[in-house]
Coordinates of C-alpha atoms and ligand atoms in Angstrom, one line a residue:
M1 CA 22.3 -20.5 24.4
M2 CA 19.0 -22.2 25.7
A3 CA 16.8 -20.6 28.3
A4 CA 17.7 -21.6 31.9
I5 CA 15.6 -24.2 33.3
L6 CA 14.3 -23.1 36.5
P7 CA 12.7 -24.5 39.7
P8 CA 10.5 -26.4 40.2
A9 CA 11.4 -28.1 36.9
M10 CA 11.7 -31.9 37.1
L11 CA 15.2 -33.1 36.7
G12 CA 16.2 -36.7 35.8
I13 CA 19.1 -38.8 36.6
L14 CA 20.3 -42.2 35.2
G15 CA 21.5 -44.0 38.3
G16 CA 20.5 -43.8 41.9
G17 CA 23.8 -44.5 43.9
Q18 CA 25.6 -42.0 46.2
L19 CA 26.4 -39.7 43.4
G20 CA 22.9 -39.7 42.2
R21 CA 21.7 -38.9 45.9
M22 CA 24.1 -36.0 46.4
F23 CA 22.8 -34.7 43.1
A24 CA 19.1 -35.1 44.1
V25 CA 20.0 -33.3 47.5
A26 CA 21.6 -30.3 45.6
A27 CA 18.6 -30.1 43.1
K28 CA 15.9 -30.6 45.9
T29 CA 17.5 -27.7 47.8
M30 CA 17.3 -25.3 45.2
G31 CA 13.8 -26.3 44.6
Y32 CA 13.8 -28.7 41.6
R33 CA 12.0 -31.9 41.8
V34 CA 14.0 -35.2 41.0
T35 CA 13.2 -38.4 39.1
V36 CA 15.8 -41.3 39.6
L37 CA 16.0 -44.2 37.1
D38 CA 17.6 -47.2 39.0
P39 CA 16.7 -50.8 38.9
D40 CA 17.5 -51.1 42.7
A41 CA 14.4 -50.7 44.9
D42 CA 16.9 -49.5 47.7
A43 CA 18.8 -47.1 45.5
P44 CA 20.6 -44.4 47.8
A45 CA 19.1 -41.6 45.7
A46 CA 15.5 -42.7 45.9
A47 CA 15.4 -41.5 49.5
F48 CA 15.8 -37.9 48.4
A49 CA 13.9 -38.1 45.0
D50 CA 10.2 -37.2 44.2
R51 CA 10.0 -40.2 41.9
H52 CA 11.9 -43.4 41.5
I53 CA 11.5 -45.3 38.3
Q54 CA 12.6 -48.8 39.1
A55 CA 13.5 -50.3 35.8
P56 CA 16.8 -51.3 34.0
Y57 CA 18.7 -48.4 32.5
N58 CA 18.3 -49.5 28.9
D59 CA 14.2 -50.0 29.3
P60 CA 12.7 -48.2 26.5
A61 CA 9.5 -47.4 28.2
A62 CA 11.3 -46.2 31.3
L63 CA 13.6 -44.0 29.3
A64 CA 10.4 -42.7 27.3
D65 CA 8.8 -41.9 30.7
L66 CA 12.0 -40.1 31.9
A67 CA 12.3 -38.1 28.6
A68 CA 8.5 -37.2 28.9
S69 CA 8.4 -36.2 32.4
C70 CA 11.7 -34.4 32.9
A71 CA 12.9 -31.0 31.7
A72 CA 16.5 -32.1 31.6
I73 CA 18.4 -35.3 32.3
T74 CA 21.9 -36.2 33.6
T75 CA 23.7 -39.3 34.7
E76 CA 25.5 -40.4 37.7
F77 CA 27.8 -42.8 36.0
E78 CA 29.5 -43.2 32.7
N79 CA 28.5 -46.9 32.1
V80 CA 25.0 -46.0 30.7
N81 CA 24.1 -46.7 27.2
A82 CA 25.4 -43.7 25.3
D83 CA 22.7 -44.4 22.4
A84 CA 20.1 -44.3 25.2
M85 CA 21.5 -40.8 26.1
R86 CA 21.5 -39.7 22.5
E87 CA 17.9 -41.0 22.1
L88 CA 17.0 -39.0 25.2
A89 CA 18.6 -36.0 23.7
K90 CA 16.2 -35.9 20.7
T91 CA 13.5 -34.6 22.9
T92 CA 14.9 -33.5 26.2
R93 CA 18.0 -31.5 27.2
V94 CA 20.7 -34.1 28.2
S95 CA 24.1 -33.2 29.8
P96 CA 26.7 -34.5 29.4
S97 CA 26.0 -35.6 25.8
G98 CA 25.9 -39.2 24.9
D99 CA 29.1 -38.7 22.6
C100 CA 31.0 -37.6 25.7
V101 CA 29.7 -40.4 27.8
A102 CA 30.7 -42.8 25.0
I103 CA 34.2 -41.6 25.2
A104 CA 34.5 -41.7 28.9
Q105 CA 33.3 -45.2 29.3
D106 CA 35.8 -46.6 26.8
R107 CA 39.5 -46.5 27.9
I108 CA 40.6 -46.7 24.4
A109 CA 38.4 -43.7 23.1
E110 CA 39.4 -41.7 26.0
K111 CA 43.1 -42.0 25.7
S112 CA 42.9 -41.2 21.8
W113 CA 40.8 -38.1 22.8
V114 CA 43.2 -37.1 25.5
A115 CA 46.0 -37.2 22.8
K116 CA 43.8 -35.4 20.3
A117 CA 43.3 -32.6 23.0
G118 CA 47.1 -32.3 23.0
L119 CA 47.6 -33.9 26.5
P120 CA 50.0 -36.7 27.4
T121 CA 48.8 -40.1 28.6
A122 CA 51.0 -43.1 29.9
P123 CA 52.3 -45.0 27.0
Y124 CA 49.6 -47.4 26.2
L125 CA 48.7 -50.1 23.7
A126 CA 45.1 -50.4 22.6
I127 CA 44.0 -54.0 22.2
E128 CA 40.8 -54.7 20.6
S129 CA 41.6 -58.2 19.6
V130 CA 44.2 -60.9 20.2
Q131 CA 46.1 -59.8 17.2
D132 CA 46.8 -56.4 18.7
I133 CA 48.8 -58.0 21.7
Q134 CA 51.1 -60.0 19.5
V135 CA 53.5 -57.1 19.2
E136 CA 56.6 -56.0 20.8
L137 CA 55.2 -55.2 24.5
A138 CA 58.4 -53.9 25.9
P139 CA 57.3 -50.3 25.7
Y140 CA 54.4 -50.9 28.1
L141 CA 56.0 -53.2 30.7
P142 CA 55.9 -53.5 33.5
G143 CA 52.3 -52.4 32.8
I144 CA 48.8 -52.6 33.9
L145 CA 46.3 -54.3 31.7
K146 CA 42.9 -52.5 32.1
T147 CA 39.6 -53.6 30.5
A148 CA 38.6 -50.9 28.1
R149 CA 35.1 -50.8 29.7
L150 CA 33.3 -51.2 32.9
G151 CA 36.3 -50.9 35.1
Y152 CA 36.2 -48.9 38.4
D153 CA 37.9 -48.8 41.9
G154 CA 40.9 -50.6 40.4
K155 CA 38.5 -53.6 39.2
G156 CA 39.1 -54.9 35.6
Q157 CA 42.8 -54.5 36.1
A158 CA 45.9 -56.7 36.2
R159 CA 49.5 -55.8 37.0
V160 CA 51.9 -57.5 34.5
K161 CA 55.8 -57.7 34.4
T162 CA 56.4 -59.7 31.4
A163 CA 54.8 -60.2 27.8
D164 CA 53.7 -63.6 28.8
E165 CA 52.1 -62.4 31.9
A166 CA 50.4 -59.6 29.7
R167 CA 49.1 -62.2 27.2
A168 CA 47.9 -64.5 29.9
A169 CA 46.2 -61.7 31.6
Y170 CA 44.5 -60.6 28.5
A171 CA 43.2 -64.3 28.1
N172 CA 42.1 -64.3 31.8
L173 CA 40.1 -61.1 31.3
G174 CA 38.0 -63.0 28.7
G175 CA 39.7 -61.4 25.6
Q176 CA 37.6 -58.4 25.9
A177 CA 39.0 -54.9 24.6
C178 CA 41.7 -53.7 26.9
V179 CA 44.6 -51.3 27.1
L180 CA 48.0 -52.3 28.3
E181 CA 49.6 -49.3 30.1
R182 CA 53.0 -48.8 31.3
M183 CA 53.4 -48.7 35.1
L184 CA 54.6 -45.2 35.8
D185 CA 56.4 -44.0 38.9
L186 CA 54.0 -41.9 40.6
K187 CA 55.0 -39.1 42.8
L188 CA 51.5 -38.0 43.6
E189 CA 47.8 -38.1 42.1
L190 CA 45.8 -35.2 41.5
S191 CA 42.3 -34.5 40.2
V192 CA 40.6 -31.5 38.8
I193 CA 36.8 -31.1 38.4
V194 CA 35.6 -28.6 35.7
T195 CA 32.2 -27.4 35.0
R196 CA 31.7 -26.2 31.6
V197 CA 28.2 -24.7 30.3
S198 CA 29.4 -23.3 27.2
P199 CA 32.6 -22.1 25.6
A200 CA 32.8 -18.7 27.4
Q201 CA 31.5 -20.4 30.6
S202 CA 33.3 -22.7 32.7
A203 CA 34.6 -23.0 36.5
V204 CA 37.3 -25.1 37.7
F205 CA 37.6 -26.3 41.2
P206 CA 40.7 -26.3 43.3
V207 CA 43.0 -29.2 42.7
A208 CA 42.8 -32.2 45.0
E209 CA 45.5 -34.5 45.9
N210 CA 44.5 -38.2 46.0
I211 CA 45.7 -41.0 47.9
H212 CA 44.6 -44.5 46.9
V213 CA 44.7 -47.8 48.7
N214 CA 44.3 -50.9 46.6
G215 CA 43.2 -49.1 43.5
I216 CA 40.3 -47.3 45.5
L217 CA 40.4 -43.5 46.5
D218 CA 41.1 -43.5 50.3
E219 CA 41.8 -39.7 51.0
S220 CA 41.8 -36.4 49.1
I221 CA 43.3 -33.5 50.4
V222 CA 43.0 -29.8 49.2
P223 CA 45.1 -27.7 48.6
A224 CA 47.2 -30.2 47.0
R225 CA 50.7 -30.2 48.1
V226 CA 52.2 -29.2 45.0
A227 CA 53.7 -25.9 43.5
P228 CA 51.0 -23.5 42.6
A229 CA 52.5 -23.6 38.9
L230 CA 51.9 -27.2 38.7
A231 CA 48.4 -27.0 40.2
A232 CA 47.5 -24.1 37.7
R233 CA 48.9 -26.3 34.8
A234 CA 46.5 -29.2 36.0
Q235 CA 43.4 -26.9 36.1
E236 CA 44.4 -25.5 32.6
M237 CA 44.6 -29.1 31.1
A238 CA 41.4 -30.0 32.5
R239 CA 39.7 -26.9 30.9
Q240 CA 41.4 -27.8 27.6
L241 CA 40.0 -31.2 27.8
A242 CA 36.5 -30.1 28.4
E243 CA 37.0 -27.6 25.6
A244 CA 38.2 -30.3 23.2
L245 CA 35.3 -32.5 24.0
D246 CA 32.7 -29.4 23.7
Y247 CA 31.7 -30.7 27.2
V248 CA 28.7 -29.5 28.8
G249 CA 28.5 -30.6 32.5
V250 CA 30.9 -31.5 35.4
L251 CA 33.9 -33.3 34.3
A252 CA 36.4 -35.0 36.5
V253 CA 39.9 -35.5 35.4
E254 CA 42.6 -37.7 37.2
F255 CA 46.2 -36.9 36.9
F256 CA 49.5 -38.7 37.6
V257 CA 52.4 -36.4 38.7
L258 CA 55.8 -38.1 37.8
A259 CA 59.0 -37.6 39.5
D260 CA 60.0 -34.5 37.3
D261 CA 56.5 -33.0 37.8
T262 CA 55.3 -33.9 34.6
L263 CA 51.6 -34.3 34.5
V264 CA 50.0 -37.2 32.7
V265 CA 46.1 -37.5 32.3
N266 CA 44.9 -40.9 33.7
E267 CA 41.2 -40.9 33.1
I268 CA 38.2 -38.9 32.8
A269 CA 34.8 -39.1 34.4
P270 CA 31.6 -37.5 32.8
R271 CA 30.2 -36.6 36.2
P272 CA 31.1 -35.4 39.7
H273 CA 33.8 -37.4 41.3
N274 CA 34.6 -39.1 44.7
S275 CA 37.8 -36.8 44.7
G276 CA 35.3 -33.8 44.6
H277 CA 33.4 -34.6 47.7
Y278 CA 35.5 -32.0 49.6
T279 CA 33.6 -29.4 47.7
L280 CA 30.5 -30.2 49.7
A281 CA 32.0 -28.7 52.8
A282 CA 34.9 -26.7 51.7
C283 CA 33.8 -24.7 48.3
L284 CA 31.3 -21.9 47.9
T285 CA 29.5 -24.1 45.3
D286 CA 29.9 -27.8 45.4
Q287 CA 30.2 -30.2 42.6
F288 CA 26.6 -31.4 42.8
Q289 CA 25.4 -27.9 42.6
Q290 CA 27.4 -27.3 39.6
Q291 CA 26.1 -30.3 38.1
V292 CA 22.6 -29.0 38.6
R293 CA 23.6 -25.7 37.3
A294 CA 25.2 -27.1 34.2
L295 CA 22.4 -29.4 33.4
C296 CA 19.9 -26.5 33.8
G297 CA 21.9 -24.0 31.6
L298 CA 22.8 -21.6 34.5
L299 CA 26.3 -20.2 35.0
P300 CA 28.7 -22.3 37.0
G301 CA 28.8 -21.1 40.6
K302 CA 32.2 -19.7 42.2
T303 CA 34.4 -22.5 43.2
D304 CA 36.5 -20.6 45.9
L305 CA 38.1 -22.7 48.6
L306 CA 36.6 -21.9 52.1
S307 CA 39.1 -23.8 54.1
P308 CA 41.8 -26.5 53.7
V309 CA 40.2 -29.9 53.9
A310 CA 40.7 -33.5 54.0
M311 CA 38.1 -36.0 52.7
V312 CA 38.2 -39.6 53.9
N313 CA 36.3 -42.3 52.2
L314 CA 34.5 -44.8 54.4
L315 CA 34.4 -48.3 52.7
G316 CA 32.2 -51.2 54.1
D317 CA 35.6 -52.4 55.9
V318 CA 35.1 -50.0 58.5
W319 CA 31.8 -51.6 59.6
K320 CA 31.7 -54.3 62.3
D321 CA 32.1 -57.8 61.1
D322 CA 28.4 -58.6 61.9
G323 CA 27.4 -55.5 59.9
G324 CA 27.2 -53.3 63.1
E325 CA 27.6 -49.5 62.6
P326 CA 31.2 -48.0 63.3
N327 CA 31.4 -45.8 66.4
W328 CA 30.4 -42.7 65.2
D329 CA 30.3 -40.7 68.6
V330 CA 33.5 -39.0 68.3
L331 CA 33.3 -38.1 64.7
M332 CA 29.9 -36.7 65.3
E333 CA 31.0 -34.5 68.0
A334 CA 34.0 -33.0 66.1
P335 CA 32.9 -29.5 65.3
N336 CA 35.4 -29.5 62.2
A337 CA 34.1 -32.8 60.7
Q338 CA 31.2 -33.4 58.5
L339 CA 29.9 -37.0 58.0
H340 CA 28.0 -38.2 54.8
L341 CA 26.4 -41.6 54.7
Y342 CA 25.0 -43.0 51.6
G343 CA 22.2 -44.9 53.2
K344 CA 23.5 -48.3 51.8
K345 CA 21.8 -51.4 53.5
A346 CA 24.8 -54.0 53.2
A347 CA 28.2 -53.0 54.2
R348 CA 30.6 -55.1 52.0
P349 CA 34.6 -54.8 52.1
G350 CA 35.5 -52.2 49.3
R351 CA 32.0 -50.8 49.0
K352 CA 31.7 -47.2 49.3
M353 CA 29.4 -46.5 52.3
G354 CA 30.1 -42.7 53.1
H355 CA 32.8 -40.3 53.4
F356 CA 33.7 -37.4 55.9
N357 CA 35.4 -33.9 55.4
V358 CA 37.7 -32.3 58.0
M359 CA 38.5 -28.8 57.7
A360 CA 41.6 -27.3 59.7
A361 CA 44.2 -24.6 59.2
T362 CA 46.2 -26.5 56.6
A363 CA 45.7 -29.5 54.5
D364 CA 48.3 -31.5 56.5
E365 CA 46.5 -30.6 59.7
A366 CA 43.1 -31.7 58.2
L367 CA 44.6 -34.9 57.0
E368 CA 46.2 -35.6 60.3
Q369 CA 43.1 -34.9 62.3
A370 CA 40.9 -37.0 59.8
R371 CA 43.0 -40.0 60.2
A372 CA 42.8 -39.8 64.0
L373 CA 39.0 -39.6 63.7
K374 CA 39.0 -42.5 61.3
D375 CA 40.8 -44.5 63.9
T376 CA 38.2 -44.0 66.6
L377 CA 35.4 -45.4 64.2
Ligands
ADP401 N1 49.9 -46.5 34.4 C1 49.7 -46.3 35.8 N2 51.0 -46.5 36.5 C2 50.9 -46.3 37.9 N3 49.8 -46.5 38.6 C3 48.6 -46.6 38.0 C4 48.7 -46.6 36.5 N4 47.2 -46.7 36.2 C5 46.5 -46.9 37.3 N5 47.3 -46.8 38.5 C6 47.0 -46.8 39.9 O1 45.4 -47.4 39.9 C7 44.7 -46.6 40.2 C8 43.2 -46.9 39.4 O2 43.5 -46.7 38.1 P1 42.5 -46.1 37.1 O3 43.0 -46.3 35.7 O4 42.2 -44.7 37.6 O5 41.2 -47.0 37.2 P2 39.8 -46.8 38.1 O6 38.9 -46.7 37.0 O7 39.7 -48.2 38.8 O8 39.9 -45.5 39.0 C9 45.2 -45.1 40.0 O9 44.6 -44.1 40.6 C10 46.5 -45.4 40.2 O10 46.9 -45.2 41.7
MG402 MG1 40.5 -43.7 38.4

């Protein structure tokens, strides 16, 4: 294994949104320096970075600059150019690998890898071109048509009941590569975040139970309200997937739980995940510290849960119609609540502006208090 990268080395990150920002906070706190590559002058991470290279993600000069000036480079999102990551890796330590990013950014590749790892997915049809959808669609209906690339927060998806609807929706999405997935009856949604440095060295966070509204994560609670054996199975599956991918870094795995407690892998993210923000308040090591540690070739930190916790996302919808701030006073006074704001200027509906964690004696209590606090905003 390579020598560990130690402070005050310069770490680079592709993308300067909220995930890049929380990575920068973790890295800076440990004594590293941080360079963010992001085309946006107001990128949330820039406020915490030593250096902001303001350029497109595929700008060759910017990438060469990043490679030359950083000891190691990571990413905050999967939609970067995997080839750019592979190019950076020729001269600089990069984690996760371009190959893993390429898999996570394409639902078709992702699902075939999940199957290759011996894990179940929803029944799905890969649609690379229009001929692929001229088959019997009944096994995938009613279903969700999802673009293979660039979907997030439920965007790039259409719910369809009939074959005609599916074909119309495919045309409507511009004929780009898609997957048609059977709509499953979900009892619950879970996620597991695993940090893997090498085959012998990985750590898995406690399982989060996730509640989505309109395809966007709304709340996560930990411990998840499932039997311990089911939670352990989800953790084992996440580890198995990281192993199959020979993954280095932080990997998030989203699961569906079906009525009979079957676990199905929904999707993966090659980075810290919104459903892991609870770790910032409630775990010995948080997911961004793990990202720094894995990137630097350090052992993953311990992931013990310190308290039951509920995480609530704050979307732009919570802001006043004139863009005015929500009423923070009650939330800020709550001794068991911790607010994180991402420093985004414009509060648009559906835009992730911040989140808060609430710690209590049980996950149910934490959720109840968190909802009450959200109502005061
Ligand atoms: N096959 C499915 N059956 C039932 N619900 C689904 C299915 N696929 C997605 N969903 C719902 O939509 C949400 C978002 O879908 P997902 O594939 O995770 O896309 P995104 O990349 O937008 O997170 C899921 O968390 C789940 O609530
Ligand atoms: Mg998802």
